[in-house]
PDB file of C-alpha atoms in Angstrom:
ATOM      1  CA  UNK A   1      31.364 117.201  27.194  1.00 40.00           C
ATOM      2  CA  UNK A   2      34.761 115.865  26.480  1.00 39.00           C
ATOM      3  CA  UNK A   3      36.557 118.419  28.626  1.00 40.00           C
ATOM      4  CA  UNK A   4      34.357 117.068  31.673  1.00 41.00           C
ATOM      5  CA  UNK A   5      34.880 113.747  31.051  1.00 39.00           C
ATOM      6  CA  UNK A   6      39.145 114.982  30.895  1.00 41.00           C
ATOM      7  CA  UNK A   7      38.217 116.381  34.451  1.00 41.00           C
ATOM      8  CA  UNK A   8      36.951 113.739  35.397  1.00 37.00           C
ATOM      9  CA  UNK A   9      39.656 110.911  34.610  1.00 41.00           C
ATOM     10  CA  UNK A  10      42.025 112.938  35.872  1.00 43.00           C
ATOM     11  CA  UNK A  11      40.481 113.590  39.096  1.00 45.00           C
ATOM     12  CA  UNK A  12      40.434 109.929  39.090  1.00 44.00           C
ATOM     13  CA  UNK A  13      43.951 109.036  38.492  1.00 43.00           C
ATOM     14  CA  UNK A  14      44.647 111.706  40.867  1.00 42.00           C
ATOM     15  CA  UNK A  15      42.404 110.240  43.555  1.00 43.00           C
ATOM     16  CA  UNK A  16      44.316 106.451  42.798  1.00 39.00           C
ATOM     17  CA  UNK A  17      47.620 107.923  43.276  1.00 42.00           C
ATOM     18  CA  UNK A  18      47.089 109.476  46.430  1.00 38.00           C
ATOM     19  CA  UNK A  19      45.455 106.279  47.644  1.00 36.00           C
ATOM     20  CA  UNK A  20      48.301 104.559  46.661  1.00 42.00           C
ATOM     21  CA  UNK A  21      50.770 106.739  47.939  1.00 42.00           C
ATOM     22  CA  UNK A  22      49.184 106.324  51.219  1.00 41.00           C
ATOM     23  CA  UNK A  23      49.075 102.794  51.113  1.00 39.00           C
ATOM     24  CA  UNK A  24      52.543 102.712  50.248  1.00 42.00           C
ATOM     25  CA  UNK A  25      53.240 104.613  53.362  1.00 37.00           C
ATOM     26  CA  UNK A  26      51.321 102.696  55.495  1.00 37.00           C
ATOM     27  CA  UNK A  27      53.069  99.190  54.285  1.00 39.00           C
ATOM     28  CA  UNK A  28      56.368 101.182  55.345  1.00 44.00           C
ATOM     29  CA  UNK A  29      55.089 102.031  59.107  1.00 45.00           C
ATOM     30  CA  UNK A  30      53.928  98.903  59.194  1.00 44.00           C
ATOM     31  CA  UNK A  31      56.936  97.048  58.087  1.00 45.00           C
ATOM     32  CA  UNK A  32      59.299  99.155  60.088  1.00 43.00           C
ATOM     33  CA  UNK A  33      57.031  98.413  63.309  1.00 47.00           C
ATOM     34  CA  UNK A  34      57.074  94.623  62.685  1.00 55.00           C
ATOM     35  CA  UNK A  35      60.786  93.989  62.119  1.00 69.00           C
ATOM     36  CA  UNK A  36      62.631  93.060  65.139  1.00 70.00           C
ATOM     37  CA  UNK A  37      65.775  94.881  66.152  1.00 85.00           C
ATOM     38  CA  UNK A  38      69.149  93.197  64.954  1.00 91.00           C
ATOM     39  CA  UNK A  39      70.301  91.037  67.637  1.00 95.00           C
ATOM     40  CA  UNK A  40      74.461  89.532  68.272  1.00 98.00           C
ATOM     41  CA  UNK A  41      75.635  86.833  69.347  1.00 98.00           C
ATOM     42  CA  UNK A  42      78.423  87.037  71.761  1.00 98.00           C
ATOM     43  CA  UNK A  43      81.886  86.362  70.343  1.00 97.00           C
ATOM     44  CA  UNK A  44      83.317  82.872  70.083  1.00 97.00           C
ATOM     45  CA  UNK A  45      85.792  81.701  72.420  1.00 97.00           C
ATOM     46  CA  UNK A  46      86.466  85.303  74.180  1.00 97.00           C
ATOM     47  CA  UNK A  47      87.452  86.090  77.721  1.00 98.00           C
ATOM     48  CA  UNK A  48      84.872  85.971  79.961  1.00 98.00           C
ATOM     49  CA  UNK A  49      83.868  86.925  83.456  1.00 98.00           C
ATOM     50  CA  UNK A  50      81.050  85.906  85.842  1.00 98.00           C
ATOM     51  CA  UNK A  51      80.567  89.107  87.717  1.00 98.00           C
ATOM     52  CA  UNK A  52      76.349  88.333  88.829  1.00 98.00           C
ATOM     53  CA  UNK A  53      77.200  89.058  92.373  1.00 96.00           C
ATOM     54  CA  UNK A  54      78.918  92.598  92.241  1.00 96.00           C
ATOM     55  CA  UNK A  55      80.344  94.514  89.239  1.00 97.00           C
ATOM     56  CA  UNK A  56      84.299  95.117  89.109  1.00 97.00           C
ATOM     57  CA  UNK A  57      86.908  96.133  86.580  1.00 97.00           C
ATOM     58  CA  UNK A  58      86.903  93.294  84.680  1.00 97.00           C
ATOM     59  CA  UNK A  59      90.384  91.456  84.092  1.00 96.00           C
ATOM     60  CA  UNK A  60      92.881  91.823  81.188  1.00 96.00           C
ATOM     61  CA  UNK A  61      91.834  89.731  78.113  1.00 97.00           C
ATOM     62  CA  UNK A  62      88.372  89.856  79.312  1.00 98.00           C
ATOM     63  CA  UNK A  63      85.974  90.609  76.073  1.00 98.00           C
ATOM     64  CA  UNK A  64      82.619  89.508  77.123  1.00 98.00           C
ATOM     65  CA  UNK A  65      81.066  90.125  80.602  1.00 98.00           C
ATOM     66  CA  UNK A  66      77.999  88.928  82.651  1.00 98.00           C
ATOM     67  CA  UNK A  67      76.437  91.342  85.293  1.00 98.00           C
ATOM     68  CA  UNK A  68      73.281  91.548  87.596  1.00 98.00           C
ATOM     69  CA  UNK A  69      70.312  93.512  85.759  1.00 98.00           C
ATOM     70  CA  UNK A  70      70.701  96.004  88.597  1.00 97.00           C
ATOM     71  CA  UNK A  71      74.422  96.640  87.581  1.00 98.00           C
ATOM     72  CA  UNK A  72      75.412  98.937  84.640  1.00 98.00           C
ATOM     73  CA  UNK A  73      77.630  97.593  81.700  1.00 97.00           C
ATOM     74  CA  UNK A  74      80.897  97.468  81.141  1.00 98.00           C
ATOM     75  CA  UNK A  75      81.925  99.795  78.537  1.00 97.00           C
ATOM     76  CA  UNK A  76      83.445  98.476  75.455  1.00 97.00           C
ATOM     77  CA  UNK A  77      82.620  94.873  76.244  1.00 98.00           C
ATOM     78  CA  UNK A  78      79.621  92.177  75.384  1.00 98.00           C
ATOM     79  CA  UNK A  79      77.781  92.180  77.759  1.00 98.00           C
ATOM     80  CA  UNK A  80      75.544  89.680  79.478  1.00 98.00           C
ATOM     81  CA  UNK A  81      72.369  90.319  81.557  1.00 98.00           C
ATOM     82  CA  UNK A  82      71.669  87.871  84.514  1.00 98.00           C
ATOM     83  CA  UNK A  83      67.859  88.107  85.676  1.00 98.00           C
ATOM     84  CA  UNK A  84      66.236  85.268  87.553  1.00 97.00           C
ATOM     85  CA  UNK A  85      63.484  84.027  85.905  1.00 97.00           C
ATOM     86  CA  UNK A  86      62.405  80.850  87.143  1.00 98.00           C
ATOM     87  CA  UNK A  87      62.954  81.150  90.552  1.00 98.00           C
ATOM     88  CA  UNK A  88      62.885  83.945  93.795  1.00 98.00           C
ATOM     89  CA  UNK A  89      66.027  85.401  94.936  1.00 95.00           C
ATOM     90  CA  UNK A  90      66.584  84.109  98.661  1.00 95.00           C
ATOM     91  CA  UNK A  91      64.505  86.582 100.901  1.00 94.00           C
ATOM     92  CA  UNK A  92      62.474  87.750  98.492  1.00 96.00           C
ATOM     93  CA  UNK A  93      58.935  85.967  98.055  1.00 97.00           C
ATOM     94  CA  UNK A  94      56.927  88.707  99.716  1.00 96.00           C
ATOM     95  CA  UNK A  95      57.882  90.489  96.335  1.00 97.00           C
ATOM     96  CA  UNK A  96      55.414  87.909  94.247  1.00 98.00           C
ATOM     97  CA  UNK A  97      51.816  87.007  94.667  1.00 97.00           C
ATOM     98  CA  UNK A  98      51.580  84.202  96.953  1.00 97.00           C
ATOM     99  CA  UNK A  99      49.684  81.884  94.158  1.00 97.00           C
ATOM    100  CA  UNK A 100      52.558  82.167  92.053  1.00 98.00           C
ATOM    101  CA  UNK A 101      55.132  80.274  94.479  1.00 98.00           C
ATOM    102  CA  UNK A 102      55.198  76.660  93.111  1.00 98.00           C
ATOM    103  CA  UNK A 103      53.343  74.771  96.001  1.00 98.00           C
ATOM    104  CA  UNK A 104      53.449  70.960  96.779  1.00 97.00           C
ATOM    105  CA  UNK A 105      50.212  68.907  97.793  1.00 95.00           C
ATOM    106  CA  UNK A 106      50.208  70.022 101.089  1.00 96.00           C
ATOM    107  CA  UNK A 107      50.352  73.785 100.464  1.00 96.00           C
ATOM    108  CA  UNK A 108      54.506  74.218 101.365  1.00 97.00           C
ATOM    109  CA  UNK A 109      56.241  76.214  98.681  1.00 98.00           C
ATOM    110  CA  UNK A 110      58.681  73.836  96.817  1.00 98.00           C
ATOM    111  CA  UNK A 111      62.445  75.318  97.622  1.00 98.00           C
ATOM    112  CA  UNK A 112      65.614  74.703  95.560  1.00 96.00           C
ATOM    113  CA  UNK A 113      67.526  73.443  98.825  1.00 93.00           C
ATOM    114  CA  UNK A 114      70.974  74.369  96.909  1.00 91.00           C
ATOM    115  CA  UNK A 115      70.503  78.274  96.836  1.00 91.00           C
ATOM    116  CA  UNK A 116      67.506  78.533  99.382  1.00 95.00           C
ATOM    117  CA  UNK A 117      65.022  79.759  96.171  1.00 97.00           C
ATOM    118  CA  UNK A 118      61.280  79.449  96.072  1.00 98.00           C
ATOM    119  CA  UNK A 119      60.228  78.005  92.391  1.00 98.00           C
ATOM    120  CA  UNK A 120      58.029  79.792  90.240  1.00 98.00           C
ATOM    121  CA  UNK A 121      54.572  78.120  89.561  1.00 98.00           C
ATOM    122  CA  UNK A 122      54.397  78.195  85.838  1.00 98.00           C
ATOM    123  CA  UNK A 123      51.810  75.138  84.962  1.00 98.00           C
ATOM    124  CA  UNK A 124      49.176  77.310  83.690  1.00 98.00           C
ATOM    125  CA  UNK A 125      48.997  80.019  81.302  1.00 98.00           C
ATOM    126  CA  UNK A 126      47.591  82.711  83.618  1.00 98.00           C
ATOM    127  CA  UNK A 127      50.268  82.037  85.454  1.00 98.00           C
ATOM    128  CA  UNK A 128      53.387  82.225  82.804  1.00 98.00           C
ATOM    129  CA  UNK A 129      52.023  85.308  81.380  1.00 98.00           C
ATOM    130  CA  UNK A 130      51.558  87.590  84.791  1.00 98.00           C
ATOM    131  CA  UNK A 131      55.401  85.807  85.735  1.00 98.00           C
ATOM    132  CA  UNK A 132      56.711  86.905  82.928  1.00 98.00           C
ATOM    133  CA  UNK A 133      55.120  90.276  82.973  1.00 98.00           C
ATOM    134  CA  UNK A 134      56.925  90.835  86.031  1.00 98.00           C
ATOM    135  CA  UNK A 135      60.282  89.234  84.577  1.00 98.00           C
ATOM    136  CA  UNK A 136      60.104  91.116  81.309  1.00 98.00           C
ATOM    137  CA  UNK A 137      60.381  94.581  83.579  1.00 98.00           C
ATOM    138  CA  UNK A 138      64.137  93.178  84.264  1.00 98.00           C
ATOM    139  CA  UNK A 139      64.537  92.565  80.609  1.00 98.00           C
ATOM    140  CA  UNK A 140      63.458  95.956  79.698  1.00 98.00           C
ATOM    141  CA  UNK A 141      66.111  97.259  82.358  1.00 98.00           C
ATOM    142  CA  UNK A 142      68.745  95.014  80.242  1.00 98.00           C
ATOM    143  CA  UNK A 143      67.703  96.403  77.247  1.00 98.00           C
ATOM    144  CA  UNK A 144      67.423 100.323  78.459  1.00 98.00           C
ATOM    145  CA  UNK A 145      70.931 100.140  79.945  1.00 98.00           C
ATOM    146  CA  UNK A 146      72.228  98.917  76.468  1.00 98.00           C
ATOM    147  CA  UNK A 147      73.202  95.373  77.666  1.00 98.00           C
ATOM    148  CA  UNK A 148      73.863  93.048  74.848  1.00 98.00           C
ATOM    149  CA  UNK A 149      72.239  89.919  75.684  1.00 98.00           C
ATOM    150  CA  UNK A 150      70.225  88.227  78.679  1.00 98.00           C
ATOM    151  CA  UNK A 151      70.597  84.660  80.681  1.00 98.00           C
ATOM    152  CA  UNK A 152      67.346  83.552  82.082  1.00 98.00           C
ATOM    153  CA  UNK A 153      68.809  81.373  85.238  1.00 98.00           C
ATOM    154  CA  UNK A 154      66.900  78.443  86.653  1.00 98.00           C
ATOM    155  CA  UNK A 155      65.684  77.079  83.436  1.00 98.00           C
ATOM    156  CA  UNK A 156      66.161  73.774  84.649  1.00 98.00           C
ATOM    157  CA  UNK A 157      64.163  74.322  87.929  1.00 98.00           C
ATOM    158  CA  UNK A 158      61.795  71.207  86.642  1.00 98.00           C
ATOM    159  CA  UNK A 159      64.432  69.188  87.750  1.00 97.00           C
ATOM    160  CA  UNK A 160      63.967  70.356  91.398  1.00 97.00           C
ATOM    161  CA  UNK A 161      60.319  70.782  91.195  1.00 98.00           C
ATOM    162  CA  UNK A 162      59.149  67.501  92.833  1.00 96.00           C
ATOM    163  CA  UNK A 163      57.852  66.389  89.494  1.00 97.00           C
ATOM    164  CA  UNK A 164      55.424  69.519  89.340  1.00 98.00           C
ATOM    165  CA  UNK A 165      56.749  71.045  86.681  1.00 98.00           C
ATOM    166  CA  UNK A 166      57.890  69.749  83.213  1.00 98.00           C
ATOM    167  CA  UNK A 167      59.968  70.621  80.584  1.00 98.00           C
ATOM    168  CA  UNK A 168      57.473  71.978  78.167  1.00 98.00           C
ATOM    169  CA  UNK A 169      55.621  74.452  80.817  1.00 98.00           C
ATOM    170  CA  UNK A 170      59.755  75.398  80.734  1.00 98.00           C
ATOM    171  CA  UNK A 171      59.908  75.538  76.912  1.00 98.00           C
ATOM    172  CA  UNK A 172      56.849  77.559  77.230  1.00 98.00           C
ATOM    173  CA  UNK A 173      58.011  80.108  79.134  1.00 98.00           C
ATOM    174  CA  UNK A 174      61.245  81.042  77.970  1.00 98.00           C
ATOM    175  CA  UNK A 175      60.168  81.081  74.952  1.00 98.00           C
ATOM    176  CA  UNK A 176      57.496  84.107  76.079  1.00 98.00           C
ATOM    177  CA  UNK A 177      60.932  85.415  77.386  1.00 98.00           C
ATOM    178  CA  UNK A 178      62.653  84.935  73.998  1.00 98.00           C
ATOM    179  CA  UNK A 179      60.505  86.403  71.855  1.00 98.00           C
ATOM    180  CA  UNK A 180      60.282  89.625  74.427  1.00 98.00           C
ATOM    181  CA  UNK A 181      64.164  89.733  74.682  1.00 98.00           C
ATOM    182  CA  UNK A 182      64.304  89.637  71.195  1.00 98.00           C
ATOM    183  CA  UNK A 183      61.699  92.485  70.527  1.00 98.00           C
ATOM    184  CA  UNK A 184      64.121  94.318  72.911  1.00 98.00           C
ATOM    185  CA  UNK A 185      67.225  93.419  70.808  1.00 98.00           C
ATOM    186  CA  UNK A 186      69.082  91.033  73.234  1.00 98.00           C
ATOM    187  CA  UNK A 187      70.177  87.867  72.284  1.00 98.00           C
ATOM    188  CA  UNK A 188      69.065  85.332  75.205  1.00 98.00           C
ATOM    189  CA  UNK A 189      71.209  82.356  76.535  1.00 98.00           C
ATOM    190  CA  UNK A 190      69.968  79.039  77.928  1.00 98.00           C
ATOM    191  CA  UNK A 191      71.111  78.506  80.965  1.00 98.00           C
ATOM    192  CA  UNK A 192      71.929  74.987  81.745  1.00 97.00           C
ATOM    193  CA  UNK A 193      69.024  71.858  80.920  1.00 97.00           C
ATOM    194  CA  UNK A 194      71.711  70.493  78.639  1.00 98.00           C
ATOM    195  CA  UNK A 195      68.689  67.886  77.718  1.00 98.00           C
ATOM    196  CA  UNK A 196      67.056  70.694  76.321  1.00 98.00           C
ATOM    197  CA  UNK A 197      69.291  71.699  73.602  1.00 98.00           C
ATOM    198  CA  UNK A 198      67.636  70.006  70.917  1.00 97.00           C
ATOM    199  CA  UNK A 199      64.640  72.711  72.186  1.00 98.00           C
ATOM    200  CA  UNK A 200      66.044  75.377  70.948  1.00 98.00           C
ATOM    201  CA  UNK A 201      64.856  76.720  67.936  1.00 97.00           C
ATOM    202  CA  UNK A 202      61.354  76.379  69.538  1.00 97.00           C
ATOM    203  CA  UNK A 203      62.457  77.772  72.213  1.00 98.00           C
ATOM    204  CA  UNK A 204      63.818  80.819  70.664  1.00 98.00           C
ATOM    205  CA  UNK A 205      66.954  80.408  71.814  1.00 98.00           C
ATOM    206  CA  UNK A 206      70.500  81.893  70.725  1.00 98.00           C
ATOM    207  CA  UNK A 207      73.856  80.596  72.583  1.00 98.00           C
ATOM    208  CA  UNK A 208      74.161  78.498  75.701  1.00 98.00           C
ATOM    209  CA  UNK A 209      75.755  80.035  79.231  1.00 98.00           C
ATOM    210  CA  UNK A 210      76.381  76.936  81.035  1.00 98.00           C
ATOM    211  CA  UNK A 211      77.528  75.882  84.607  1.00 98.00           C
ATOM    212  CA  UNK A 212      80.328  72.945  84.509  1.00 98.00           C
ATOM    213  CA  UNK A 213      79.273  71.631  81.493  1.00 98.00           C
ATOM    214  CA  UNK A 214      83.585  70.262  81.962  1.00 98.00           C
ATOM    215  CA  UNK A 215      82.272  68.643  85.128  1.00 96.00           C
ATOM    216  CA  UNK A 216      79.174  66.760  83.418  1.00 97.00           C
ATOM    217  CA  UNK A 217      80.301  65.888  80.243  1.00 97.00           C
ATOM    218  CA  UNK A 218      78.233  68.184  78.524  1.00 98.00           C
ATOM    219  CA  UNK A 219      80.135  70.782  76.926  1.00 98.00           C
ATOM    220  CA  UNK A 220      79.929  68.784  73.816  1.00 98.00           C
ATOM    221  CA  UNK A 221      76.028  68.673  73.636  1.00 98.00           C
ATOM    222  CA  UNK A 222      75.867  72.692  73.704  1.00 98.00           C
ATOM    223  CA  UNK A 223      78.822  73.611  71.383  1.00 98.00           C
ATOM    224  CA  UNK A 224      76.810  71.231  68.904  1.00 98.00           C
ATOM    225  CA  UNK A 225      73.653  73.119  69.413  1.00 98.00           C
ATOM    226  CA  UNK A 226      74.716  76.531  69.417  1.00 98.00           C
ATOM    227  CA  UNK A 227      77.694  76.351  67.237  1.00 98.00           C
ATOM    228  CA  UNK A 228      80.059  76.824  69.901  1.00 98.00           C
ATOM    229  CA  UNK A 229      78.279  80.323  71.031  1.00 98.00           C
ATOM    230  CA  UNK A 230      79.220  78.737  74.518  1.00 98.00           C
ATOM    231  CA  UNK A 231      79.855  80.406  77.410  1.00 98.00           C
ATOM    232  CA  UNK A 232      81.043  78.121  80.280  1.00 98.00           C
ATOM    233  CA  UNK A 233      81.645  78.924  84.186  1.00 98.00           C
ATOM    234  CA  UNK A 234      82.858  76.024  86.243  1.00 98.00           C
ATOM    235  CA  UNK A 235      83.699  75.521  90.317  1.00 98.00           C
ATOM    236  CA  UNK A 236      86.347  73.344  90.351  1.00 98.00           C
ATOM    237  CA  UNK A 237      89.508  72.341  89.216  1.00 98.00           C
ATOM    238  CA  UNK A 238      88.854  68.854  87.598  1.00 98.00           C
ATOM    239  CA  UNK A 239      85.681  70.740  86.234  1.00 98.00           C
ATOM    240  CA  UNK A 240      88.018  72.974  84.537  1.00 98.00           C
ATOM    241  CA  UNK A 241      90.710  70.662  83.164  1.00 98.00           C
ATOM    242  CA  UNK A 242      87.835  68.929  81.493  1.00 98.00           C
ATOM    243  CA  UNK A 243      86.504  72.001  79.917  1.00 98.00           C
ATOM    244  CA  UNK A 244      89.792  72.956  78.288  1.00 98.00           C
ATOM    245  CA  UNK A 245      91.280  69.598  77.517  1.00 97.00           C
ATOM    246  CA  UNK A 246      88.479  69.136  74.635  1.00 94.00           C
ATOM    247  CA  UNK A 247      87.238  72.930  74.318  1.00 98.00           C
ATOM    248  CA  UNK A 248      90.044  75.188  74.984  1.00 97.00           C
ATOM    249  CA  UNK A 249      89.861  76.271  71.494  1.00 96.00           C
ATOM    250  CA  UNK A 250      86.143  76.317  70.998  1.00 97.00           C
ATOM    251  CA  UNK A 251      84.303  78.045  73.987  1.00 98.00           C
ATOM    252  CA  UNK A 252      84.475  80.761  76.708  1.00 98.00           C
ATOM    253  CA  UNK A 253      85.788  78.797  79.440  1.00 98.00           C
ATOM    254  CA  UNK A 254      86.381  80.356  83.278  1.00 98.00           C
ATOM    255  CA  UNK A 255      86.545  78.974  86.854  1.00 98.00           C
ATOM    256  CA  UNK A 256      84.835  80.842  89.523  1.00 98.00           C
ATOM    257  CA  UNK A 257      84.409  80.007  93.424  1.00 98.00           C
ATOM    258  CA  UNK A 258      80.547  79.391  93.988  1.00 96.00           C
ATOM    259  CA  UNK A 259      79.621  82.655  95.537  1.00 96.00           C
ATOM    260  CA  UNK A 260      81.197  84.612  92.868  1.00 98.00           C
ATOM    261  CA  UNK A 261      82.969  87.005  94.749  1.00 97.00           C
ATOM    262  CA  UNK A 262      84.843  89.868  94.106  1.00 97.00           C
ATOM    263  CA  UNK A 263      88.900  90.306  93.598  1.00 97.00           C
ATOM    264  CA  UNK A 264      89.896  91.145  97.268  1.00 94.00           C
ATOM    265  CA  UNK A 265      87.315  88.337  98.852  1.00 96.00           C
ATOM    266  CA  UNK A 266      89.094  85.738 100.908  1.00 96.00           C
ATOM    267  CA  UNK A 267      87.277  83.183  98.488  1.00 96.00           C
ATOM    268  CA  UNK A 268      87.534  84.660  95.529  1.00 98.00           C
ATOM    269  CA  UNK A 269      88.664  82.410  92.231  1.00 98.00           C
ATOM    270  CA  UNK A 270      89.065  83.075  88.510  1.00 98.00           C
ATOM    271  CA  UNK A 271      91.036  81.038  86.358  1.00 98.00           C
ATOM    272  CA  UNK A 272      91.289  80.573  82.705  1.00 97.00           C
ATOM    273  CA  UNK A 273      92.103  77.443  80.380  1.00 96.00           C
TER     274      UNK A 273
END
């Protein structure tokens, strides 16, 4: 009798052990499936260049780099991902379902006259999720192509909505973007909506890219937020003197003509503090 009941406690403790043992292995898979890849920040005040049109060799000095998510990276650099995410590219609305155009009262889709772009209708949560199902396949091309971060562009297409759209149905939806880009390990940028700095951790959110912040007076607002992780392309001269007279020392600072051509263009511009 005392043997079997020696059998039989140490079937037991064998039968515990195993179950913990698997537990233990299951915590680990699940652990490991849960934690996000590392992400980086780009490097403060670095050489940059604006290259979202076409991809070139980029200058001397040059350390961090934003491309199209169609182009490749540049080897040995940071580099940035531009994708679209708020808007159409000109030409290109046949490419989305026609109920997710943003659409005044009278049916017309609502235009950002600047760069001739449709906005995206993101007022409902149908409606975020299936755009950003479609803007997340860009991100994913970022990420496979081993880009470093992502800018989201147009995050401030509220402003041109005819009061459709408001900022939270923006905060919303890049944060969907965020938390995607960062399962992906990219860092993401806001781009521009200085007024939305203060947004950020909500947002999900990691360094700003914006567009003559020198010009506006609002270079200060996102080297506060993001700790000068502050990437900053301006169009003109005064926008640039600006810029560098109070953040030569703090941000990434370039000038670029508007269409952001390529070295050999009749337009093309790039300048440095």
């Amino acid at each position: 009798m005392i043997t079997s009941i020696a059998r039989i406690r140490r079937r037991s403790a064998t039968a515990l052990a195993l179950v913990a043992a698997a537990t233990s292995i299951v915590a680990q898979q699940a652990g490991t499936a849960s934690a996000a890849p590392a992400i980086t920040l780009p490097p403060l005040h670095a050489g940059f260049d604006y290259q979202i049109t076409s991809p070139y060799d980029p200058p001397a000095g040059v350390t961090v780099v934003s491309r199209d998510h169609s182009a490749e990276r540049a080897d040995g650099l940071y580099n940035i991902c531009y994708v679209n995410g708020f808007q159409v590219q000109p030409g290109a609305e046949s490419e989305w379902p026609e109920d997710l155009l943003l659409r005044d009262k009278d049916g017309k889709v609502v235009y950002d006259t600047r760069w001739k772009e449709a906005l995206l209708d993101i007022r409902t949560a149908d409606k975020r999720t299936r755009i950003a199902d479609k803007v997340n396949q860009w991100i994913d091309e970022c990420a496979n192509k081993r880009f470093d971060a992502v800018e989201v562009d147009n995050y401030d297409s509220y402003s041109r909505s005819k009061e459709l759209l408001t900022t939270d149905q923006a905060v919303t939806f890049i944060a969907m973007l965020a938390k995607h880009s960062h399962d992906r390990g990219l860092a993401i940028g806001q781009k521009n909506a200085a007024e939305l700095v203060d947004k950020r951790t909500a947002a999900g959110l990691d360094f700003a890219v914006s567009e003559e912040c020198g010009d506006t007076a609002e270079c200060g607002d996102y080297a506060t937020a993001y700790d000068n992780h502050v990437i900053d392309i301006e169009y003109t001269e005064p926008g640039l003197s600006a810029a560098c007279e109070g953040y030569a020392s703090r941000l990434s600072i370039v000038l670029r003509d508007v269409e952001v051509s390529t070295p050999g263009d009749p337009g093309y511009v790039r300048k440095t503090c």
